[in-house]
Structure formats: C-alpha cells, structure tokens
C-alpha cells in the first residue's frame, strides 16, 4: 500500500473519531453522563483495538499478591524500623507496588475522602461542568481521560484533579465546595505518610533517612479523584490503560470494588482491596534516581459491570519550575553499578512524559546510551 492509499483509508475514520471525541467533550458530563442516559452499547471511541484485547486472555493468578506491610510502631531508632525499611525496598524491587496498613491515617479520613469524591462526581451536572477543562496549567480540573486526544481508545473513567505541579500551591477557595474540606484534610495526612515512606525507602537503600525527601518530591503534587462508572460492555474497554506513573511515589486509596491490576512477571495480578490499607507504588522519577534499584511498573484498571468504583491517586511529583537537576543518587553509583541515566530538570522530565504515547516506557529517553 502506498502512502496515498494509507491516507485515504485512515483519514475518514480518524476524522470521525476526532469529531466524536469533541462531541463527547462538549457535553462536559463525562462517562457518567453516558451511563446516566442509560447507554447500553459503549461508543466506539472507548473500544480497544481487537489485537490489544486478544493479549488479555490469560487469567489473573489467584495465589500471588502485592506485599502488605505493617507500619505500626515505626520510629527512627528501632531495629523494627530498619526491618520494615528493608521490606519496603524489597517489595519495591520485586513488585514496584505494596500496600501499607497501620499507616497512621484514620479510617474516617479515608472514608470521607472516598465519599467526598463520590459527592463531587454525583452532584448536579451544572455544578460539575464549571470545572470541566483540559487546561493543564489550571490547579483544579474535572474531565474524562487526561490523554483523550492522544490515546487510541478512551477509558471508562472521569477524574477530578488538583495539581500543584506548576504553581506549588492550591488556593482552597478554588476547590469544589462540595469536597473542599475533605480534600484539605486528606492532603495533610497523605503528605506526612509520603514523607515517612520516603524516609523508610531512603533507609532501606542504605542512604541518609532524609535523602529522598531532600529531592523535594513532596513540594508539589497531584491529587486525582477517579470515578469509574459501571460499564455495560467491560470486555471492550478499560478503566485506565496500562501505564507507569511519572511520579516519585504514588499513594493510592481504593474503595472495595477492585479492578486495579499490576504487571508482575508478565502477568496481570489483581491488587485486592484491603479495608483501611493504602497502596504505594514507585514512579518513573524514583526508578531513575534510585538508578533502577526500585522499579516503576505498569499497572491498569479493568472496567466492570459493577460500579461506580472510586479511587484517589496522590502523586508526589516535585515542582515543574524547580531548577534542581535530577539523576541517579551519587551514593547509588559504583563501578559495578554505573549511572544508567543522565541528569535532567523536572520540566524536561514531565514534558517528555505527557508528549509520548502513555503506554510506552517514559524513562528510556533519559538513559545514557552505552
Ligand atoms: C493512576 C492509577 C489506579 C486506580 O491514577 O495513575 O494508576 O486504581 N490509578 O485508579
Ligand atoms: Ni497509575
């Protein structure tokens, strides 16, 4: 087929798709809007290519799961703390994911955060529409699929995002009134937990306890309240496509529905809901600064006939405008383990992350070519 034929064959279809995407966006009511109308067949913009679906046939193994780590009685000194620190590092090497219990955030704060997200997404459409936007420089945005115009199939999901990566702060008055207080409360708690996990990971890697915190990853963050409505044809689409996070670490709160899967030794493994637990995963930025000691792994969310499923992702990202140079930590570079990555600013890193197809590895671009 010559290039002319390719154009003739693909153009009408992609043109129609773009029109459909725009029409969906213009409604500003997201995927939930479709479900509310009683949609029984999912629109074609959500349907995954047949080849992709065929790759999913293997069943999720039942006998293995992401490690669950108990953070009770963690303090700076004890030998138990060192042991836990080593457990976190070993889970981060093997899985890139772990769940934590007894993490110090009260159950009520977690429950209220999930309920706050539910209330946002289930409020009157007219209130919600005011936040609908794809302007990445805005701190508070509501939309469906942040990579909507780049992906080859849209996901069955809507999201409310509070993102301080560009501004370094959020004005509480900008938050949606319906969930403002619960968001502020949750952020306070989750940042403290993130700092604790960064301390433990530093210790487990044999670094100074504040080494990873000094990278200023908690200076700017992105809180995303995902809402996955029930899906009439779950086999045809996904809640979230396969991806790795750009963050240093991500702390994820999920409700009891389930659907999150992590790619482990070439198999999709369910991350089962555990009441009161939080999921932690290593992002690309931490894989790089750890010189590949810790792993950022692919994960995704399947669509389900039951719903809505609600999850709250909190990405420790660092400030876009920071002038700091990031690269593998010196103490982790030795003659046997030379630096795998070059240095870069977070501006370069985050710009690259959003410019490539999201299901492709984002970190190769920063590898030193040998
Ligand atoms: C994400 C993510 C998983 C979930 O937001 O990056 O992986 O369970 N979310 O919603
Ligand atoms: Ni993710």
mmCIF file of C-alpha atoms and ligand atoms in Angstrom:
data_model
loop_
_atom_site.group_PDB
_atom_site.id
_atom_site.type_symbol
_atom_site.label_atom_id
_atom_site.label_comp_id
_atom_site.label_asym_id
_atom_site.label_seq_id
_atom_site.Cartn_x
_atom_site.Cartn_y
_atom_site.Cartn_z
ATOM 1 C CA UNK A 1 0.000 0.000 0.000
ATOM 2 C CA UNK A 2 1.482 3.396 -0.876
ATOM 3 C CA UNK A 3 1.218 6.395 1.417
ATOM 4 C CA UNK A 4 -1.610 7.873 -0.629
ATOM 5 C CA UNK A 5 -3.758 4.780 -0.035
ATOM 6 C CA UNK A 6 -2.962 4.866 3.668
ATOM 7 C CA UNK A 7 -4.177 8.424 3.859
ATOM 8 C CA UNK A 8 -7.400 7.640 2.053
ATOM 9 C CA UNK A 9 -8.039 4.624 4.248
ATOM 10 C CA UNK A 10 -7.275 6.130 7.636
ATOM 11 C CA UNK A 11 -8.360 9.711 7.281
ATOM 12 C CA UNK A 12 -12.139 9.366 7.277
ATOM 13 C CA UNK A 13 -12.052 7.123 10.324
ATOM 14 C CA UNK A 14 -9.703 9.280 12.401
ATOM 15 C CA UNK A 15 -11.628 12.355 11.321
ATOM 16 C CA UNK A 16 -14.843 10.779 12.560
ATOM 17 C CA UNK A 17 -13.137 9.770 15.792
ATOM 18 C CA UNK A 18 -11.892 13.310 16.437
ATOM 19 C CA UNK A 19 -15.408 14.613 15.871
ATOM 20 C CA UNK A 20 -16.810 12.052 18.307
ATOM 21 C CA UNK A 21 -14.204 12.986 20.915
ATOM 22 C CA UNK A 22 -15.040 16.672 20.557
ATOM 23 C CA UNK A 23 -18.767 15.990 20.792
ATOM 24 C CA UNK A 24 -18.263 13.924 23.953
ATOM 25 C CA UNK A 25 -16.100 16.669 25.482
ATOM 26 C CA UNK A 26 -18.591 19.397 24.625
ATOM 27 C CA UNK A 27 -21.218 17.706 26.813
ATOM 28 C CA UNK A 28 -18.949 18.120 29.870
ATOM 29 C CA UNK A 29 -20.713 15.326 31.739
ATOM 30 C CA UNK A 30 -18.067 12.640 31.218
ATOM 31 C CA UNK A 31 -18.579 8.894 31.121
ATOM 32 C CA UNK A 32 -21.039 9.159 33.996
ATOM 33 C CA UNK A 33 -23.226 11.275 31.697
ATOM 34 C CA UNK A 34 -23.432 8.348 29.254
ATOM 35 C CA UNK A 35 -24.343 5.882 31.992
ATOM 36 C CA UNK A 36 -26.964 8.252 33.419
ATOM 37 C CA UNK A 37 -28.619 8.294 29.985
ATOM 38 C CA UNK A 38 -28.889 4.506 30.019
ATOM 39 C CA UNK A 39 -26.196 3.782 27.385
ATOM 40 C CA UNK A 40 -26.129 0.018 26.763
ATOM 41 C CA UNK A 41 -23.518 -0.090 23.975
ATOM 42 C CA UNK A 42 -20.324 1.773 24.632
ATOM 43 C CA UNK A 43 -19.472 4.421 21.994
ATOM 44 C CA UNK A 44 -16.706 3.373 19.583
ATOM 45 C CA UNK A 45 -14.226 5.947 20.985
ATOM 46 C CA UNK A 46 -13.980 3.692 24.078
ATOM 47 C CA UNK A 47 -13.497 0.390 22.252
ATOM 48 C CA UNK A 48 -9.966 -1.025 22.418
ATOM 49 C CA UNK A 49 -8.401 -2.389 19.223
ATOM 50 C CA UNK A 50 -9.114 -6.092 18.774
ATOM 51 C CA UNK A 51 -5.371 -7.002 18.863
ATOM 52 C CA UNK A 52 -4.992 -5.373 22.293
ATOM 53 C CA UNK A 53 -7.956 -7.266 23.695
ATOM 54 C CA UNK A 54 -6.568 -10.590 22.467
ATOM 55 C CA UNK A 55 -3.440 -10.061 24.572
ATOM 56 C CA UNK A 56 -5.553 -10.117 27.739
ATOM 57 C CA UNK A 57 -6.776 -13.677 27.600
ATOM 58 C CA UNK A 58 -4.586 -15.084 30.365
ATOM 59 C CA UNK A 59 -6.381 -15.122 33.694
ATOM 60 C CA UNK A 60 -5.160 -13.300 36.759
ATOM 61 C CA UNK A 61 -3.292 -15.745 39.069
ATOM 62 C CA UNK A 62 -5.076 -16.190 42.412
ATOM 63 C CA UNK A 63 -2.188 -17.351 44.565
ATOM 64 C CA UNK A 64 0.117 -14.337 44.462
ATOM 65 C CA UNK A 65 -0.445 -10.787 45.627
ATOM 66 C CA UNK A 66 1.237 -7.464 46.228
ATOM 67 C CA UNK A 67 3.032 -7.460 49.638
ATOM 68 C CA UNK A 68 1.134 -5.954 52.588
ATOM 69 C CA UNK A 69 3.422 -4.122 55.015
ATOM 70 C CA UNK A 70 2.503 -3.161 58.582
ATOM 71 C CA UNK A 71 3.812 0.290 59.524
ATOM 72 C CA UNK A 72 2.787 0.108 63.221
ATOM 73 C CA UNK A 73 5.431 1.445 65.640
ATOM 74 C CA UNK A 74 7.761 2.876 63.043
ATOM 75 C CA UNK A 75 10.203 5.360 64.502
ATOM 76 C CA UNK A 76 13.706 6.487 63.659
ATOM 77 C CA UNK A 77 15.672 4.284 66.000
ATOM 78 C CA UNK A 78 14.293 0.793 66.370
ATOM 79 C CA UNK A 79 15.596 -2.309 64.683
ATOM 80 C CA UNK A 80 11.999 -2.990 63.640
ATOM 81 C CA UNK A 81 12.058 0.233 61.617
ATOM 82 C CA UNK A 82 15.162 -0.903 59.729
ATOM 83 C CA UNK A 83 13.460 -4.221 59.041
ATOM 84 C CA UNK A 84 10.345 -2.508 57.690
ATOM 85 C CA UNK A 85 12.531 -0.212 55.593
ATOM 86 C CA UNK A 86 14.160 -3.278 54.051
ATOM 87 C CA UNK A 87 10.739 -4.854 53.405
ATOM 88 C CA UNK A 88 9.601 -1.727 51.558
ATOM 89 C CA UNK A 89 12.707 -1.742 49.390
ATOM 90 C CA UNK A 90 12.420 -5.431 48.633
ATOM 91 C CA UNK A 91 8.720 -5.035 47.653
ATOM 92 C CA UNK A 92 9.658 -2.025 45.518
ATOM 93 C CA UNK A 93 12.330 -4.050 43.725
ATOM 94 C CA UNK A 94 10.217 -7.101 43.153
ATOM 95 C CA UNK A 95 6.786 -5.596 42.567
ATOM 96 C CA UNK A 96 7.115 -1.801 42.358
ATOM 97 C CA UNK A 97 3.929 -1.904 44.462
ATOM 98 C CA UNK A 98 2.980 -2.631 48.063
ATOM 99 C CA UNK A 99 0.050 -1.977 50.393
ATOM 100 C CA UNK A 100 0.520 -0.408 53.834
ATOM 101 C CA UNK A 101 -1.623 -0.927 56.937
ATOM 102 C CA UNK A 102 -1.420 0.847 60.307
ATOM 103 C CA UNK A 103 -0.115 3.834 58.379
ATOM 104 C CA UNK A 104 -1.473 6.379 60.842
ATOM 105 C CA UNK A 105 -4.202 7.929 58.666
ATOM 106 C CA UNK A 106 -7.523 7.423 60.494
ATOM 107 C CA UNK A 107 -10.130 5.256 58.714
ATOM 108 C CA UNK A 108 -12.634 8.152 58.881
ATOM 109 C CA UNK A 109 -10.283 10.367 56.850
ATOM 110 C CA UNK A 110 -10.034 7.661 54.172
ATOM 111 C CA UNK A 111 -13.775 7.019 54.116
ATOM 112 C CA UNK A 112 -14.568 10.699 53.964
ATOM 113 C CA UNK A 113 -12.159 11.196 51.061
ATOM 114 C CA UNK A 114 -13.892 8.444 49.062
ATOM 115 C CA UNK A 115 -17.305 9.904 49.954
ATOM 116 C CA UNK A 116 -16.109 13.432 49.049
ATOM 117 C CA UNK A 117 -15.017 12.178 45.620
ATOM 118 C CA UNK A 118 -18.360 10.403 45.189
ATOM 119 C CA UNK A 119 -20.224 13.575 46.115
ATOM 120 C CA UNK A 120 -18.236 15.610 43.601
ATOM 121 C CA UNK A 121 -18.917 13.226 40.726
ATOM 122 C CA UNK A 122 -22.556 12.608 41.678
ATOM 123 C CA UNK A 123 -23.534 16.240 42.229
ATOM 124 C CA UNK A 124 -25.703 18.204 39.857
ATOM 125 C CA UNK A 125 -24.192 18.277 36.340
ATOM 126 C CA UNK A 126 -24.377 22.063 36.178
ATOM 127 C CA UNK A 127 -22.074 22.437 39.233
ATOM 128 C CA UNK A 128 -19.620 19.860 37.909
ATOM 129 C CA UNK A 129 -19.489 21.356 34.415
ATOM 130 C CA UNK A 130 -17.936 24.569 35.777
ATOM 131 C CA UNK A 131 -14.769 22.592 36.476
ATOM 132 C CA UNK A 132 -14.644 20.758 33.117
ATOM 133 C CA UNK A 133 -11.364 21.686 31.423
ATOM 134 C CA UNK A 134 -8.249 20.283 29.750
ATOM 135 C CA UNK A 135 -6.095 23.297 30.594
ATOM 136 C CA UNK A 136 -3.032 21.682 32.220
ATOM 137 C CA UNK A 137 -1.917 24.933 33.854
ATOM 138 C CA UNK A 138 -5.113 25.036 35.956
ATOM 139 C CA UNK A 139 -4.874 23.688 39.505
ATOM 140 C CA UNK A 140 -8.399 22.235 39.682
ATOM 141 C CA UNK A 141 -9.872 20.440 36.665
ATOM 142 C CA UNK A 142 -12.578 17.888 36.033
ATOM 143 C CA UNK A 143 -12.520 15.864 32.815
ATOM 144 C CA UNK A 144 -12.686 12.413 31.345
ATOM 145 C CA UNK A 145 -9.322 10.874 30.296
ATOM 146 C CA UNK A 146 -6.477 13.383 30.514
ATOM 147 C CA UNK A 147 -4.901 11.808 27.384
ATOM 148 C CA UNK A 148 -8.215 11.766 25.497
ATOM 149 C CA UNK A 149 -6.926 13.143 22.178
ATOM 150 C CA UNK A 150 -3.727 11.037 22.176
ATOM 151 C CA UNK A 151 -4.818 7.556 23.167
ATOM 152 C CA UNK A 152 -6.171 5.116 20.611
ATOM 153 C CA UNK A 153 -9.063 4.126 22.904
ATOM 154 C CA UNK A 154 -10.627 6.244 25.624
ATOM 155 C CA UNK A 155 -11.034 4.863 29.157
ATOM 156 C CA UNK A 156 -14.292 4.348 31.036
ATOM 157 C CA UNK A 157 -13.447 6.904 33.718
ATOM 158 C CA UNK A 158 -13.936 10.514 34.866
ATOM 159 C CA UNK A 159 -11.467 12.364 37.093
ATOM 160 C CA UNK A 160 -11.254 15.435 39.298
ATOM 161 C CA UNK A 161 -7.656 16.627 39.553
ATOM 162 C CA UNK A 162 -5.967 19.057 41.950
ATOM 163 C CA UNK A 163 -2.487 19.675 40.594
ATOM 164 C CA UNK A 164 0.131 21.948 42.191
ATOM 165 C CA UNK A 165 2.986 20.845 39.895
ATOM 166 C CA UNK A 166 3.015 24.235 38.153
ATOM 167 C CA UNK A 167 2.012 26.577 40.978
ATOM 168 C CA UNK A 168 3.443 24.872 44.055
ATOM 169 C CA UNK A 169 0.257 25.643 45.963
ATOM 170 C CA UNK A 170 -3.505 25.479 45.901
ATOM 171 C CA UNK A 171 -5.847 28.257 46.921
ATOM 172 C CA UNK A 172 -8.513 26.420 48.989
ATOM 173 C CA UNK A 173 -11.156 28.732 47.509
ATOM 174 C CA UNK A 174 -10.568 27.128 44.093
ATOM 175 C CA UNK A 175 -11.509 23.650 45.334
ATOM 176 C CA UNK A 176 -15.033 22.380 44.614
ATOM 177 C CA UNK A 177 -17.116 23.461 47.628
ATOM 178 C CA UNK A 178 -18.739 20.014 47.917
ATOM 179 C CA UNK A 179 -15.455 18.278 48.824
ATOM 180 C CA UNK A 180 -13.110 21.149 49.776
ATOM 181 C CA UNK A 181 -12.722 20.260 53.459
ATOM 182 C CA UNK A 182 -12.199 16.529 52.968
ATOM 183 C CA UNK A 183 -9.585 17.162 50.284
ATOM 184 C CA UNK A 184 -7.643 19.563 52.525
ATOM 185 C CA UNK A 185 -7.771 17.101 55.403
ATOM 186 C CA UNK A 186 -6.682 14.153 53.247
ATOM 187 C CA UNK A 187 -3.791 16.080 51.671
ATOM 188 C CA UNK A 188 -2.411 16.967 55.090
ATOM 189 C CA UNK A 189 -2.352 13.337 56.145
ATOM 190 C CA UNK A 190 -1.139 11.834 52.896
ATOM 191 C CA UNK A 191 1.849 14.186 52.559
ATOM 192 C CA UNK A 192 3.023 13.151 56.042
ATOM 193 C CA UNK A 193 2.679 9.488 55.118
ATOM 194 C CA UNK A 194 4.563 10.093 51.866
ATOM 195 C CA UNK A 195 7.436 11.696 53.762
ATOM 196 C CA UNK A 196 7.528 8.699 56.113
ATOM 197 C CA UNK A 197 7.637 6.260 53.196
ATOM 198 C CA UNK A 198 10.407 8.281 51.524
ATOM 199 C CA UNK A 199 12.344 8.139 54.800
ATOM 200 C CA UNK A 200 11.911 4.367 55.024
ATOM 201 C CA UNK A 201 12.877 3.840 51.382
ATOM 202 C CA UNK A 202 15.999 6.004 51.921
ATOM 203 C CA UNK A 203 16.977 3.908 54.940
ATOM 204 C CA UNK A 204 16.252 0.645 53.128
ATOM 205 C CA UNK A 205 18.542 1.763 50.302
ATOM 206 C CA UNK A 206 21.301 2.469 52.831
ATOM 207 C CA UNK A 207 21.020 6.255 52.360
ATOM 208 C CA UNK A 208 20.595 9.052 54.932
ATOM 209 C CA UNK A 209 16.984 8.986 56.211
ATOM 210 C CA UNK A 210 16.162 12.364 54.628
ATOM 211 C CA UNK A 211 17.929 11.691 51.319
ATOM 212 C CA UNK A 212 14.817 11.118 49.173
ATOM 213 C CA UNK A 213 12.849 13.837 50.941
ATOM 214 C CA UNK A 214 15.592 16.304 50.009
ATOM 215 C CA UNK A 215 14.697 15.715 46.368
ATOM 216 C CA UNK A 216 11.641 17.868 47.142
ATOM 217 C CA UNK A 217 9.186 15.426 45.608
ATOM 218 C CA UNK A 218 6.500 16.419 48.111
ATOM 219 C CA UNK A 219 6.865 20.131 47.289
ATOM 220 C CA UNK A 220 4.337 19.749 44.507
ATOM 221 C CA UNK A 221 1.764 17.043 43.945
ATOM 222 C CA UNK A 222 -1.276 15.943 42.030
ATOM 223 C CA UNK A 223 -4.380 14.555 43.740
ATOM 224 C CA UNK A 224 -6.726 12.765 41.334
ATOM 225 C CA UNK A 225 -10.192 11.556 42.349
ATOM 226 C CA UNK A 226 -11.142 8.870 39.825
ATOM 227 C CA UNK A 227 -14.710 7.742 39.251
ATOM 228 C CA UNK A 228 -15.209 4.527 37.252
ATOM 229 C CA UNK A 229 -18.916 4.161 36.441
ATOM 230 C CA UNK A 230 -20.426 0.714 35.905
ATOM 231 C CA UNK A 231 -19.728 -0.369 32.341
ATOM 232 C CA UNK A 232 -22.268 -2.206 30.130
ATOM 233 C CA UNK A 233 -19.525 -3.836 27.972
ATOM 234 C CA UNK A 234 -16.463 -4.172 30.222
ATOM 235 C CA UNK A 235 -14.621 -6.558 27.901
ATOM 236 C CA UNK A 236 -14.373 -3.926 25.193
ATOM 237 C CA UNK A 237 -12.671 -1.175 27.175
ATOM 238 C CA UNK A 238 -10.549 -0.375 30.237
ATOM 239 C CA UNK A 239 -10.983 1.874 33.285
ATOM 240 C CA UNK A 240 -7.357 3.010 32.979
ATOM 241 C CA UNK A 241 -4.994 1.843 30.222
ATOM 242 C CA UNK A 242 -1.678 0.212 31.017
ATOM 243 C CA UNK A 243 0.786 2.887 32.188
ATOM 244 C CA UNK A 244 3.582 3.657 34.648
ATOM 245 C CA UNK A 245 3.374 6.778 36.832
ATOM 246 C CA UNK A 246 5.726 9.739 36.256
ATOM 247 C CA UNK A 247 5.833 10.490 39.990
ATOM 248 C CA UNK A 248 8.481 9.722 42.608
ATOM 249 C CA UNK A 249 5.907 7.762 44.591
ATOM 250 C CA UNK A 250 2.128 7.442 44.293
ATOM 251 C CA UNK A 251 -0.178 6.719 47.226
ATOM 252 C CA UNK A 252 -3.489 5.253 46.115
ATOM 253 C CA UNK A 253 -6.690 4.862 48.087
ATOM 254 C CA UNK A 254 -9.222 2.500 46.518
ATOM 255 C CA UNK A 255 -12.715 1.512 47.600
ATOM 256 C CA UNK A 256 -13.808 -2.112 47.961
ATOM 257 C CA UNK A 257 -14.829 -2.788 44.325
ATOM 258 C CA UNK A 258 -11.430 -3.785 42.913
ATOM 259 C CA UNK A 259 -10.159 -3.628 39.347
ATOM 260 C CA UNK A 260 -6.583 -2.383 39.726
ATOM 261 C CA UNK A 261 -4.016 -4.778 38.258
ATOM 262 C CA UNK A 262 -0.230 -4.705 38.240
ATOM 263 C CA UNK A 263 2.009 -6.323 35.667
ATOM 264 C CA UNK A 264 4.196 -8.784 37.574
ATOM 265 C CA UNK A 265 6.462 -11.252 35.801
ATOM 266 C CA UNK A 266 4.441 -10.782 32.645
ATOM 267 C CA UNK A 267 1.074 -11.483 34.268
ATOM 268 C CA UNK A 268 -1.662 -9.101 35.346
ATOM 269 C CA UNK A 269 -2.139 -9.526 39.109
ATOM 270 C CA UNK A 270 -5.160 -8.066 40.949
ATOM 271 C CA UNK A 271 -4.430 -5.577 43.723
ATOM 272 C CA UNK A 272 -7.182 -6.759 46.058
ATOM 273 C CA UNK A 273 -8.907 -4.126 48.187
ATOM 274 C CA UNK A 274 -7.869 -4.352 51.858
ATOM 275 C CA UNK A 275 -10.037 -2.317 54.222
ATOM 276 C CA UNK A 276 -8.111 0.648 55.615
ATOM 277 C CA UNK A 277 -4.974 -0.053 53.547
ATOM 278 C CA UNK A 278 -3.257 2.329 51.152
ATOM 279 C CA UNK A 279 -1.431 1.228 48.027
ATOM 280 C CA UNK A 280 2.009 2.677 47.336
ATOM 281 C CA UNK A 281 3.816 2.452 44.030
ATOM 282 C CA UNK A 282 7.182 3.580 42.756
ATOM 283 C CA UNK A 283 7.030 6.041 39.857
ATOM 284 C CA UNK A 284 9.463 6.609 36.980
ATOM 285 C CA UNK A 285 11.243 9.517 38.731
ATOM 286 C CA UNK A 286 12.174 7.320 41.698
ATOM 287 C CA UNK A 287 13.252 4.433 39.479
ATOM 288 C CA UNK A 288 15.682 6.856 37.820
ATOM 289 C CA UNK A 289 17.087 8.487 40.976
ATOM 290 C CA UNK A 290 17.498 5.041 42.545
ATOM 291 C CA UNK A 291 19.479 4.018 39.435
ATOM 292 C CA UNK A 292 16.995 1.172 38.808
ATOM 293 C CA UNK A 293 17.217 -0.205 42.381
ATOM 294 C CA UNK A 294 13.479 0.480 42.746
ATOM 295 C CA UNK A 295 11.080 -0.348 39.920
ATOM 296 C CA UNK A 296 8.251 1.634 38.372
ATOM 297 C CA UNK A 297 5.901 -0.965 36.921
ATOM 298 C CA UNK A 298 2.972 -0.993 34.530
ATOM 299 C CA UNK A 299 -0.487 -1.101 36.004
ATOM 300 C CA UNK A 300 -4.038 -0.625 34.736
ATOM 301 C CA UNK A 301 -7.682 -0.719 35.845
ATOM 302 C CA UNK A 302 -10.171 -3.060 34.200
ATOM 303 C CA UNK A 303 -13.744 -1.970 33.559
ATOM 304 C CA UNK A 304 -16.552 -3.748 35.420
ATOM 305 C CA UNK A 305 -20.302 -4.162 35.261
ATOM 306 C CA UNK A 306 -20.445 -3.118 38.915
ATOM 307 C CA UNK A 307 -19.783 0.426 39.930
ATOM 308 C CA UNK A 308 -19.051 3.142 40.449
ATOM 309 C CA UNK A 309 -15.538 2.354 41.651
ATOM 310 C CA UNK A 310 -13.774 5.273 43.311
ATOM 311 C CA UNK A 311 -10.044 5.681 43.805
ATOM 312 C CA UNK A 312 -7.868 8.570 44.925
ATOM 313 C CA UNK A 313 -4.359 8.775 43.487
ATOM 314 C CA UNK A 314 -1.844 11.105 45.086
ATOM 315 C CA UNK A 315 1.286 11.664 43.002
ATOM 316 C CA UNK A 316 4.405 13.104 44.654
ATOM 317 C CA UNK A 317 5.757 14.905 41.613
ATOM 318 C CA UNK A 318 8.007 17.819 42.554
ATOM 319 C CA UNK A 319 7.808 21.346 41.216
ATOM 320 C CA UNK A 320 7.842 21.760 37.417
ATOM 321 C CA UNK A 321 9.832 25.001 37.632
ATOM 322 C CA UNK A 322 12.438 23.648 40.067
ATOM 323 C CA UNK A 323 15.949 24.369 38.840
ATOM 324 C CA UNK A 324 17.275 21.236 40.517
ATOM 325 C CA UNK A 325 18.968 18.666 38.320
ATOM 326 C CA UNK A 326 17.726 15.117 38.809
ATOM 327 C CA UNK A 327 19.597 11.909 38.059
ATOM 328 C CA UNK A 328 20.794 8.796 39.916
ATOM 329 C CA UNK A 329 21.818 9.497 43.530
ATOM 330 C CA UNK A 330 25.613 9.554 43.854
ATOM 331 C CA UNK A 331 25.739 7.015 46.699
ATOM 332 C CA UNK A 332 23.967 4.504 44.459
ATOM 333 C CA UNK A 333 26.508 4.787 41.663
ATOM 334 C CA UNK A 334 29.519 2.472 41.896
ATOM 335 C CA UNK A 335 31.997 0.983 39.494
ATOM 336 C CA UNK A 336 29.906 -2.190 39.247
ATOM 337 C CA UNK A 337 26.696 -0.160 39.017
ATOM 338 C CA UNK A 338 27.462 2.863 36.859
ATOM 339 C CA UNK A 339 24.861 5.545 36.293
ATOM 340 C CA UNK A 340 22.138 4.369 33.920
ATOM 341 C CA UNK A 341 20.532 7.788 33.411
ATOM 342 C CA UNK A 342 21.642 11.298 32.549
ATOM 343 C CA UNK A 343 20.586 14.372 34.511
ATOM 344 C CA UNK A 344 17.512 16.424 33.665
ATOM 345 C CA UNK A 345 15.175 19.030 35.103
ATOM 346 C CA UNK A 346 11.637 18.145 36.146
ATOM 347 C CA UNK A 347 10.410 20.438 33.387
ATOM 348 C CA UNK A 348 12.139 18.273 30.780
ATOM 349 C CA UNK A 349 11.045 15.071 32.501
ATOM 350 C CA UNK A 350 7.361 15.932 32.881
ATOM 351 C CA UNK A 351 7.147 17.496 29.402
ATOM 352 C CA UNK A 352 8.536 14.314 27.883
ATOM 353 C CA UNK A 353 6.150 12.196 29.949
ATOM 354 C CA UNK A 354 2.999 13.793 28.540
ATOM 355 C CA UNK A 355 4.301 14.074 24.979
ATOM 356 C CA UNK A 356 4.724 10.344 24.269
ATOM 357 C CA UNK A 357 2.055 7.621 23.998
ATOM 358 C CA UNK A 358 1.274 6.783 27.609
ATOM 359 C CA UNK A 359 1.553 3.028 27.254
ATOM 360 C CA UNK A 360 5.174 3.310 26.068
ATOM 361 C CA UNK A 361 8.123 3.428 28.505
ATOM 362 C CA UNK A 362 8.770 7.036 29.533
ATOM 363 C CA UNK A 363 12.199 6.611 31.060
ATOM 364 C CA UNK A 364 14.218 5.249 28.135
ATOM 365 C CA UNK A 365 14.572 8.792 26.843
ATOM 366 C CA UNK A 366 16.774 9.601 29.854
ATOM 367 C CA UNK A 367 19.031 6.530 29.604
ATOM 368 C CA UNK A 368 22.709 7.044 28.907
ATOM 369 C CA UNK A 369 23.436 5.421 25.558
ATOM 370 C CA UNK A 370 26.279 2.944 26.036
HETATM 371 C C1 LIG B 1 -3.346 6.366 38.312
HETATM 372 C C2 LIG B 1 -3.728 4.971 38.605
HETATM 373 C C3 LIG B 1 -5.274 3.431 39.611
HETATM 374 C C4 LIG B 1 -6.651 3.376 40.168
HETATM 375 O O1 LIG B 1 -4.160 7.270 38.564
HETATM 376 O O2 LIG B 1 -2.195 6.569 37.850
HETATM 377 O O3 LIG B 1 -2.966 4.089 38.300
HETATM 378 O O4 LIG B 1 -6.939 2.389 40.838
HETATM 379 N N1 LIG B 1 -4.898 4.736 39.216
HETATM 380 O O5 LIG B 1 -7.430 4.291 39.926
HETATM 381 NI NI1 LIG B 2 -1.010 4.922 37.860
#
